CSV table of C-alpha atoms and ligand atoms in Angstrom, one decimal:
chain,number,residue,atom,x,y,z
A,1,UNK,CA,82.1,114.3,115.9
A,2,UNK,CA,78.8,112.8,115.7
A,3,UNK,CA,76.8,112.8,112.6
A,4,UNK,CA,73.4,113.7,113.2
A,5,UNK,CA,69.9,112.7,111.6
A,6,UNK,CA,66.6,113.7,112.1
A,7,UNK,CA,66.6,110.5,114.9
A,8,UNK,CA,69.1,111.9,116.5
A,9,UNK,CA,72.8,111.1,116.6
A,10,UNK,CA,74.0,108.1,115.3
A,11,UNK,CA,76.3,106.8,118.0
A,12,UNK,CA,76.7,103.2,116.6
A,13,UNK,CA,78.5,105.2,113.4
A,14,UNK,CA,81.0,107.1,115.4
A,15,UNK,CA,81.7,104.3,117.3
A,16,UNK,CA,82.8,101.8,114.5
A,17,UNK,CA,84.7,104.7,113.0
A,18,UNK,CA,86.5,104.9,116.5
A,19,UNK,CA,86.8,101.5,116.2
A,20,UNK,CA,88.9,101.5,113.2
A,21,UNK,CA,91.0,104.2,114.0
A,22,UNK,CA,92.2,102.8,116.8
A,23,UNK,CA,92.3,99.4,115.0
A,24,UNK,CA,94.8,101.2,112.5
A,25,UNK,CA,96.7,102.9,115.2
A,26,UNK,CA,97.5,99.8,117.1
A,27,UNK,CA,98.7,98.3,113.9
A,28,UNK,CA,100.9,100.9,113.4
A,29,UNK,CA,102.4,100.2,116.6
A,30,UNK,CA,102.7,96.3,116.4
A,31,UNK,CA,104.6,97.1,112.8
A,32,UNK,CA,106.9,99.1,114.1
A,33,UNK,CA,107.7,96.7,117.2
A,34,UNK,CA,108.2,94.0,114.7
A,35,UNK,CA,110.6,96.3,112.5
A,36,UNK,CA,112.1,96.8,116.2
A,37,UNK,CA,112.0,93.1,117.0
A,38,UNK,CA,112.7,91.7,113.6
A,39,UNK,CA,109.2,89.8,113.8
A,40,UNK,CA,109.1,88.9,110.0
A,41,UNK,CA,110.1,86.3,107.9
A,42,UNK,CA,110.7,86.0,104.4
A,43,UNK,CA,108.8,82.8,102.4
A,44,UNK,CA,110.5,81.9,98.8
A,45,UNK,CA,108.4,80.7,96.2
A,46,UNK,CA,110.2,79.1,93.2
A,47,UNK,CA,109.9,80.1,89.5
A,48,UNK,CA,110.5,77.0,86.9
A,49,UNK,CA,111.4,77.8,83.0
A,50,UNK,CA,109.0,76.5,81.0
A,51,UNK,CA,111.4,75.3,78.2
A,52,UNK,CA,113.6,73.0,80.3
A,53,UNK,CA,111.5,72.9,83.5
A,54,UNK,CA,115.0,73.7,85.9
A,55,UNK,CA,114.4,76.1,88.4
A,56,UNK,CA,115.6,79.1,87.8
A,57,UNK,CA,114.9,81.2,90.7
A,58,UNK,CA,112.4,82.5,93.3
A,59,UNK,CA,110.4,85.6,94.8
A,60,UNK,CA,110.6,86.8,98.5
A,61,UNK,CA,107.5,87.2,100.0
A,62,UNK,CA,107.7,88.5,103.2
A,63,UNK,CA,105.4,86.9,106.2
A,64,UNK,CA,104.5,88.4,109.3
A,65,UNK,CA,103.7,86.2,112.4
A,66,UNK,CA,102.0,88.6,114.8
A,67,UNK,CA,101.3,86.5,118.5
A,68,UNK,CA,97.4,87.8,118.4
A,69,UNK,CA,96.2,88.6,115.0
A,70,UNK,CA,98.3,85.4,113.5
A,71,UNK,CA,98.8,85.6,109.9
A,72,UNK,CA,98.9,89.2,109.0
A,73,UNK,CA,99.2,89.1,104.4
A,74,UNK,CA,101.6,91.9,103.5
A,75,UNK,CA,98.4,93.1,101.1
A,76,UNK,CA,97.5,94.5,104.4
A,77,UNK,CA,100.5,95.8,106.3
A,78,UNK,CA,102.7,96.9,103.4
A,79,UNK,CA,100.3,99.7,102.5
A,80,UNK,CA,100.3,100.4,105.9
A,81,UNK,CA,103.9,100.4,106.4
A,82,UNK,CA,103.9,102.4,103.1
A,83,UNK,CA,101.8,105.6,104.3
A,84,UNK,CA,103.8,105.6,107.9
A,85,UNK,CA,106.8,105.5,106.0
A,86,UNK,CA,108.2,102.4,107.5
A,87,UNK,CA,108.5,100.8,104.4
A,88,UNK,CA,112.0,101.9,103.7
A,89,UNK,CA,113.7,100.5,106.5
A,90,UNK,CA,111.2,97.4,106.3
A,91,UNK,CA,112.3,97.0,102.3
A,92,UNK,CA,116.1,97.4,103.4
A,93,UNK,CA,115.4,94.7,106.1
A,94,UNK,CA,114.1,92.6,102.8
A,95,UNK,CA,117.2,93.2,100.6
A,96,UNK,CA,119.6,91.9,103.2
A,97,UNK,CA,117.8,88.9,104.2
A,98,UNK,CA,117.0,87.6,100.8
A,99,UNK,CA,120.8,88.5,99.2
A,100,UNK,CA,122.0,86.2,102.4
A,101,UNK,CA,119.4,83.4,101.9
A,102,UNK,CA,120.0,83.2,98.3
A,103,UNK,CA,123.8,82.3,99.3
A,104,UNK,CA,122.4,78.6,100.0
A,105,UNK,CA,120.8,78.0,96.8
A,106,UNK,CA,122.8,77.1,93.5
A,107,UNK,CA,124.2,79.7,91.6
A,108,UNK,CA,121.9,79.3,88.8
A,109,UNK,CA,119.0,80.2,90.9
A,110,UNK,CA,118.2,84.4,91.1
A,111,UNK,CA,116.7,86.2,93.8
A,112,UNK,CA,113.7,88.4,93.0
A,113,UNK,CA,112.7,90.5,95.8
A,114,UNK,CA,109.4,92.8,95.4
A,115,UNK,CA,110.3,97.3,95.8
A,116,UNK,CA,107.6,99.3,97.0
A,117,UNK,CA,107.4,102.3,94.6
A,118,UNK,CA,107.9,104.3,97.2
A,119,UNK,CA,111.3,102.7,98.0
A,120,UNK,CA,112.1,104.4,93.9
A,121,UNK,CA,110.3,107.5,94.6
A,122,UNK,CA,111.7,108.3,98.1
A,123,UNK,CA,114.2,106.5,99.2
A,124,UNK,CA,117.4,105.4,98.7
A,125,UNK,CA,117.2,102.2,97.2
A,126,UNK,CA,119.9,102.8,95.7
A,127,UNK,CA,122.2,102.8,99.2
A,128,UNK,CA,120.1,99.5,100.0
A,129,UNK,CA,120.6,97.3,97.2
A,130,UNK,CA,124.5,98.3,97.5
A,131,UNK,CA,124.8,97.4,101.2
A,132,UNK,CA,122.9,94.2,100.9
A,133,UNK,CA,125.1,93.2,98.2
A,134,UNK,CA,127.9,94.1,100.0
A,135,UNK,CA,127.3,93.1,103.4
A,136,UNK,CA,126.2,89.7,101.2
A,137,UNK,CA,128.6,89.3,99.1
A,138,UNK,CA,125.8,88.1,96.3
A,139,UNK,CA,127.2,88.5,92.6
A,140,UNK,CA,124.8,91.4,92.2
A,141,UNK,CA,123.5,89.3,88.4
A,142,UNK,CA,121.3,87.0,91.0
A,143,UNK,CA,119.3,89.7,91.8
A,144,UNK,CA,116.3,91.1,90.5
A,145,UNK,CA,114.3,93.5,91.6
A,146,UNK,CA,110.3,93.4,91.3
A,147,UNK,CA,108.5,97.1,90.7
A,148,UNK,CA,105.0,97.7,89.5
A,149,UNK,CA,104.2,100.6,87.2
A,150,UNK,CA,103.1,102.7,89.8
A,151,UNK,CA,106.8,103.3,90.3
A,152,UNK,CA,107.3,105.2,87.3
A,153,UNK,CA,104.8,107.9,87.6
A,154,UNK,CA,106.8,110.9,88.3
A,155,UNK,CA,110.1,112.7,87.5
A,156,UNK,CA,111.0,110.5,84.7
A,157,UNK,CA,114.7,111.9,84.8
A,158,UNK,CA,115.1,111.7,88.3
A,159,UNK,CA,113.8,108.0,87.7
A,160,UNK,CA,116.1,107.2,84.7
A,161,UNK,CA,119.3,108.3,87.3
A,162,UNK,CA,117.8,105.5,90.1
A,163,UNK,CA,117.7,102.9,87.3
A,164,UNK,CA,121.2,103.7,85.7
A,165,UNK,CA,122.8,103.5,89.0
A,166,UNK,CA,120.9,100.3,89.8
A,167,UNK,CA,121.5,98.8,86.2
A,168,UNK,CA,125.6,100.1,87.1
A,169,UNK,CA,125.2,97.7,90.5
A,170,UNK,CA,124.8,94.9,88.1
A,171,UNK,CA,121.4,94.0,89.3
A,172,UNK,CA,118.2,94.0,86.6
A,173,UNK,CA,114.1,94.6,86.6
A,174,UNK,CA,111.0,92.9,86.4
A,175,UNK,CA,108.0,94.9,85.9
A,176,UNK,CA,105.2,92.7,88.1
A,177,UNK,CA,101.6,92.8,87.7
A,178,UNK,CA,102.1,93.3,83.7
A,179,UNK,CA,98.2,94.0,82.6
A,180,UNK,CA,96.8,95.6,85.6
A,181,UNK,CA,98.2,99.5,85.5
A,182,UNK,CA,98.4,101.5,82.9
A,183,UNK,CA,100.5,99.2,81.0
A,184,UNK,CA,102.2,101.7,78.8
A,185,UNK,CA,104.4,100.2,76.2
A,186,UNK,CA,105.6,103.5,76.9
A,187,UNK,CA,107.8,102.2,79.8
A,188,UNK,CA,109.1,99.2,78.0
A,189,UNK,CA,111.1,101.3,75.7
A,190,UNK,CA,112.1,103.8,78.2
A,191,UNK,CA,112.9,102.0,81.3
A,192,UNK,CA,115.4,98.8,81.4
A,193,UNK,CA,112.7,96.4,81.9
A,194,UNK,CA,114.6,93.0,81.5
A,195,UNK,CA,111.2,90.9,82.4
A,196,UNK,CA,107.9,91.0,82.6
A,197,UNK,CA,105.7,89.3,85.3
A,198,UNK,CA,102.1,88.4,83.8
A,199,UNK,CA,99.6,89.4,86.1
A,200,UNK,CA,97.6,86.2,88.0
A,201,UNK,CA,93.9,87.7,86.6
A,202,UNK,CA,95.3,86.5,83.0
A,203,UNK,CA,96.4,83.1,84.1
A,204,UNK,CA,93.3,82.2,86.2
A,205,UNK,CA,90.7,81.9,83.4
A,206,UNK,CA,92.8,80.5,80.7
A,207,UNK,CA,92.3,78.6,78.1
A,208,UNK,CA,88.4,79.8,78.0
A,209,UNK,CA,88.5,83.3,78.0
A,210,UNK,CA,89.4,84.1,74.7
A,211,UNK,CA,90.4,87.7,76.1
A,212,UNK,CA,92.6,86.3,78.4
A,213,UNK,CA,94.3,84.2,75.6
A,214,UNK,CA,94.4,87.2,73.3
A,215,UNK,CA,95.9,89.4,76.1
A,216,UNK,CA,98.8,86.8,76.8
A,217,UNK,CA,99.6,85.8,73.4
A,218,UNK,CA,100.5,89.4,72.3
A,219,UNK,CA,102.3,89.9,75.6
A,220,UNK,CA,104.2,87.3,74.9
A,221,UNK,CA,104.9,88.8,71.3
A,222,UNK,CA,105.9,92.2,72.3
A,223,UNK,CA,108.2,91.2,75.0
A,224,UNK,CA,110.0,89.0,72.3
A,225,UNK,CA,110.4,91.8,69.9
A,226,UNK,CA,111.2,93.8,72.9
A,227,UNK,CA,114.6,91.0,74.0
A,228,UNK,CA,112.2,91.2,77.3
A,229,UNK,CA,111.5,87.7,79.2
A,230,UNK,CA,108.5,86.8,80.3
A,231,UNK,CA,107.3,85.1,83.7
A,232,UNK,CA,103.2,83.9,84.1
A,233,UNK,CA,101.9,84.3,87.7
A,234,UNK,CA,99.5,82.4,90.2
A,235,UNK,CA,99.9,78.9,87.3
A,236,UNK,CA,97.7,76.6,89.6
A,237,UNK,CA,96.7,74.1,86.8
A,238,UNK,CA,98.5,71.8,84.2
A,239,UNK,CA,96.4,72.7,81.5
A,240,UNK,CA,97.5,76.6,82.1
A,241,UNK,CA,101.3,75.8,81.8
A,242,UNK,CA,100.7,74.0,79.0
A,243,UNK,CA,98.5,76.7,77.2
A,244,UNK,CA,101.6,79.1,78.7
A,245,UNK,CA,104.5,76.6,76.7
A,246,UNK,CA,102.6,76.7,73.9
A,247,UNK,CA,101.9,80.5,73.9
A,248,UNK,CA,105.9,80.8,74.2
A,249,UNK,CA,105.9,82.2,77.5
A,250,UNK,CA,109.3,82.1,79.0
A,251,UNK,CA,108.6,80.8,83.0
A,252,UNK,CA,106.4,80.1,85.5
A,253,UNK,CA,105.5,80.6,89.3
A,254,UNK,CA,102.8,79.6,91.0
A,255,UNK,CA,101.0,76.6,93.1
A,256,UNK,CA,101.0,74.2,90.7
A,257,UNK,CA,105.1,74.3,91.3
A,258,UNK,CA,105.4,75.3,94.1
A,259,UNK,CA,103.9,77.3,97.3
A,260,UNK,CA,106.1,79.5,98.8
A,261,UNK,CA,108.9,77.9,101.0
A,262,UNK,CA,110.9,79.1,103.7
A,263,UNK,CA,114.9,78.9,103.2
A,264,UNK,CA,115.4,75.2,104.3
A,265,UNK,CA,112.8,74.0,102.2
A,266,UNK,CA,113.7,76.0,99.3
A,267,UNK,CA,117.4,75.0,99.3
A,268,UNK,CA,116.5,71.4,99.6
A,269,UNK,CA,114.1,71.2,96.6
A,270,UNK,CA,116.8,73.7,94.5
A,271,UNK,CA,120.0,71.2,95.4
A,272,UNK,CA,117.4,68.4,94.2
A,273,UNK,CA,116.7,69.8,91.0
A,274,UNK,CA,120.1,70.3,90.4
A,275,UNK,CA,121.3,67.3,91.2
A,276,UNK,CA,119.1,65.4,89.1
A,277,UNK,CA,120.1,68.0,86.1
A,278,UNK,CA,123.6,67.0,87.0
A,279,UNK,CA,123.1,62.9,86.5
A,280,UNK,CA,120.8,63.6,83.7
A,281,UNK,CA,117.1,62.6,84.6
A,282,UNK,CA,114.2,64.2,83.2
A,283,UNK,CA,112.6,66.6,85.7
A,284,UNK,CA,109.2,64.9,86.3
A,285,UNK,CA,106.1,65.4,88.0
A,286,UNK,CA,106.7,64.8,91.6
A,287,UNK,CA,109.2,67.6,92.1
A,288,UNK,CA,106.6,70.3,90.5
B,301,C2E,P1,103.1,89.8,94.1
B,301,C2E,O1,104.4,90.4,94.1
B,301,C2E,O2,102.3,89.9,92.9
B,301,C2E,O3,103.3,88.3,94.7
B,301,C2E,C1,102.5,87.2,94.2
B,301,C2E,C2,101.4,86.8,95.2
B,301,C2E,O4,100.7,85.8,94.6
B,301,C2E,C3,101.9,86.3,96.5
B,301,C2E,O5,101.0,86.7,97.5
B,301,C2E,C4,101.9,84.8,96.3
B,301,C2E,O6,101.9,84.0,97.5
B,301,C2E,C5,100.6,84.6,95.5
B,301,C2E,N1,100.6,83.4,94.7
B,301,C2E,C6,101.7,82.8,94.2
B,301,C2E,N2,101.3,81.7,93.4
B,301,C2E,C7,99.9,81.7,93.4
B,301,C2E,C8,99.0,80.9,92.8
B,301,C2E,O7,99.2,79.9,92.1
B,301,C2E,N3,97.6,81.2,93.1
B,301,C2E,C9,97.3,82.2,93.9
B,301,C2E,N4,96.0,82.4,94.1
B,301,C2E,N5,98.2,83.1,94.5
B,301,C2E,C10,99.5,82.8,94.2
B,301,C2E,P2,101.5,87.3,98.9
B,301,C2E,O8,102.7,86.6,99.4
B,301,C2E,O9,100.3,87.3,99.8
B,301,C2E,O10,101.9,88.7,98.6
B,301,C2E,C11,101.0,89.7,98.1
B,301,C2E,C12,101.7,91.0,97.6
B,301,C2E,O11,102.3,91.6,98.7
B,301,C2E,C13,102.8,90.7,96.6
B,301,C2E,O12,102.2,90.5,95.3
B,301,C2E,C14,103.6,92.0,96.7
B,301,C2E,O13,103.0,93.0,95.9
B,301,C2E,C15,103.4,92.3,98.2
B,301,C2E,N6,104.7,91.9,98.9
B,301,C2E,C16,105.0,90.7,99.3
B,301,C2E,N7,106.3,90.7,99.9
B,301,C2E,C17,106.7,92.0,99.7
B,301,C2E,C18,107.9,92.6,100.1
B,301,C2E,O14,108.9,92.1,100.6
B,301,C2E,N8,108.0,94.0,99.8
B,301,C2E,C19,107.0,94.6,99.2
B,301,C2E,N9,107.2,96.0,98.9
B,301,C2E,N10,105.9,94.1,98.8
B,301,C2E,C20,105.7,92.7,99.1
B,302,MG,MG1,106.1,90.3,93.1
B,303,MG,MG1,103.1,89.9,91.1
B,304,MG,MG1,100.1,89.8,90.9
């Protein structure tokens, strides 16, 4: 429909918002070809403990290698894959392959794999998480599943049910992004939250911003008095995850130990650090 003015209609409007409609339509269609084709890829980014500095586990993040539009970020196609409703068999696709990749780290080393809210809300994540543990075989305490508030808006009993049964699996929860929802200490107490994921935007600016410092210490103080563990995100310097050790924040993830890997790379620098754990050398510098 074009929108008119007193110049006349304004063609160049309805042509951009053609544009993008079409835009969205053909990425709807090259997202579900991939799901078709199995066009994705997951990338592993390792998470250290800030106490001992062993690894002690890493997040899936998926990739998607399209032939045209190259790197696509999942900030763009998950939502996308979210409203088509694609997301379901796109996050059961994301169970399966990260249960079987985490078979070639070390034991010690967890899985945590990101759950659209939607995945809680309308699916059955319940049915996935089983069969990728099962068609796995992955002792079910490895893996832990990432969900941001947003997934506990809601039927709260309904809810409660999906995280018994889930909890019954054997498997436990992070709550990631902690600081940029609603943040209800409400949902601490209520749901079985085992650790909390510090948001990035409370990392970045620290130790300046006094607000940021102030935000992460008491974090780090209710989640102790809570028996919750706590995990900072995006650490890019030295000075952060020292500020973060000193703070008493449990672990870390981020450049400044490592970008996100795919599976060969990632099983070579776990069986590394292990190995050197084993024969008893300090964990230095060059591995982070
Ligand atoms: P997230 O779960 O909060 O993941 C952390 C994001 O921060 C990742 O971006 C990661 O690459 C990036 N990152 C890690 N360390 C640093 C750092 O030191 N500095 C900076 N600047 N960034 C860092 P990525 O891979 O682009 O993923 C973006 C978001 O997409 C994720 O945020 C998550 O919400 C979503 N996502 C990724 N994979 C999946 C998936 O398999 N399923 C679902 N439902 N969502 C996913
Ligand atoms: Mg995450
Ligand atoms: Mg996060
Ligand atoms: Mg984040």
């Amino acid at each position: 429909q074009a929108k008119r003015t007193a110049a006349g209609p304004v063609v160049e409007f309805d042509l951009s918002m053609d544009t993008a409609r079409l835009e969205r339509l053909a990425l709807e269609r090259d997202l579900a070809q991939a799901l078709e084709i199995g066009a994705f890829e997951l990338a592993y980014q390792p998470q250290a403990s800030l106490q001992d500095d062993a690894w002690t586990g890493a997040e899936a993040l998926i990739r998607w290698r399209h032939p045209e539009r190259g790197f696509v970020s999942p900030a763009d196609f998950i939502p996308v894959a979210e409203e088509t409703g694609m997301i379901h068999k796109l996050g059961a696709w994301v169970l399966h392959q990260a249960c079987q990749d985490a078979l070639h780290w070390p034991e010690a080393i967890k899985i945590a794999v990101n759950v659209s809210p939607l995945q809680f809300l309308s699916g059955d994540i319940v049915g996935a998480v089983h069969s990728a543990l099962a068609s796995s075989g992955l002792d079910p305490q490895r893996l832990e599943l990432e969900i941001t508030e947003s997934a506990f808006v809601g039927e709260n009993h309904r809810l409660s049910g999906i995280f018994d049964e889930l909890l019954a699996l054997g498997v436990s929860f992070a709550l990631d992004d902690f600081g940029t929802g609603y943040s209800s200490l409400g949902y601490l107490h209520r749901f079985p939250i085992a650790k909390i994921k510090i948001d990035r935007s409370f990392v970045t600016d620290i130790p300046e911003s006094r607000h940021s410092m102030a935000v992460l210490r008491s974090v780090v103080v209710l989640a102790r008095g809570l028996g919750i563990r706590t995990i900072a995100e995006g650490v890019e310097t030295a000075s952060q995850a020292a500020v973060l050790r000193e703070i008493g924040c449990g672990e870390v993830q981020g450049y400044l130990y490592s970008k996100p890997l795919d599976i060969v790379r990632s099983t070579e620098l776990f069986e590394k650090g292990s190995r050197m754990r084993r024969i008893g050398y300090e964990k230095t510098g060059d591995l982070l």
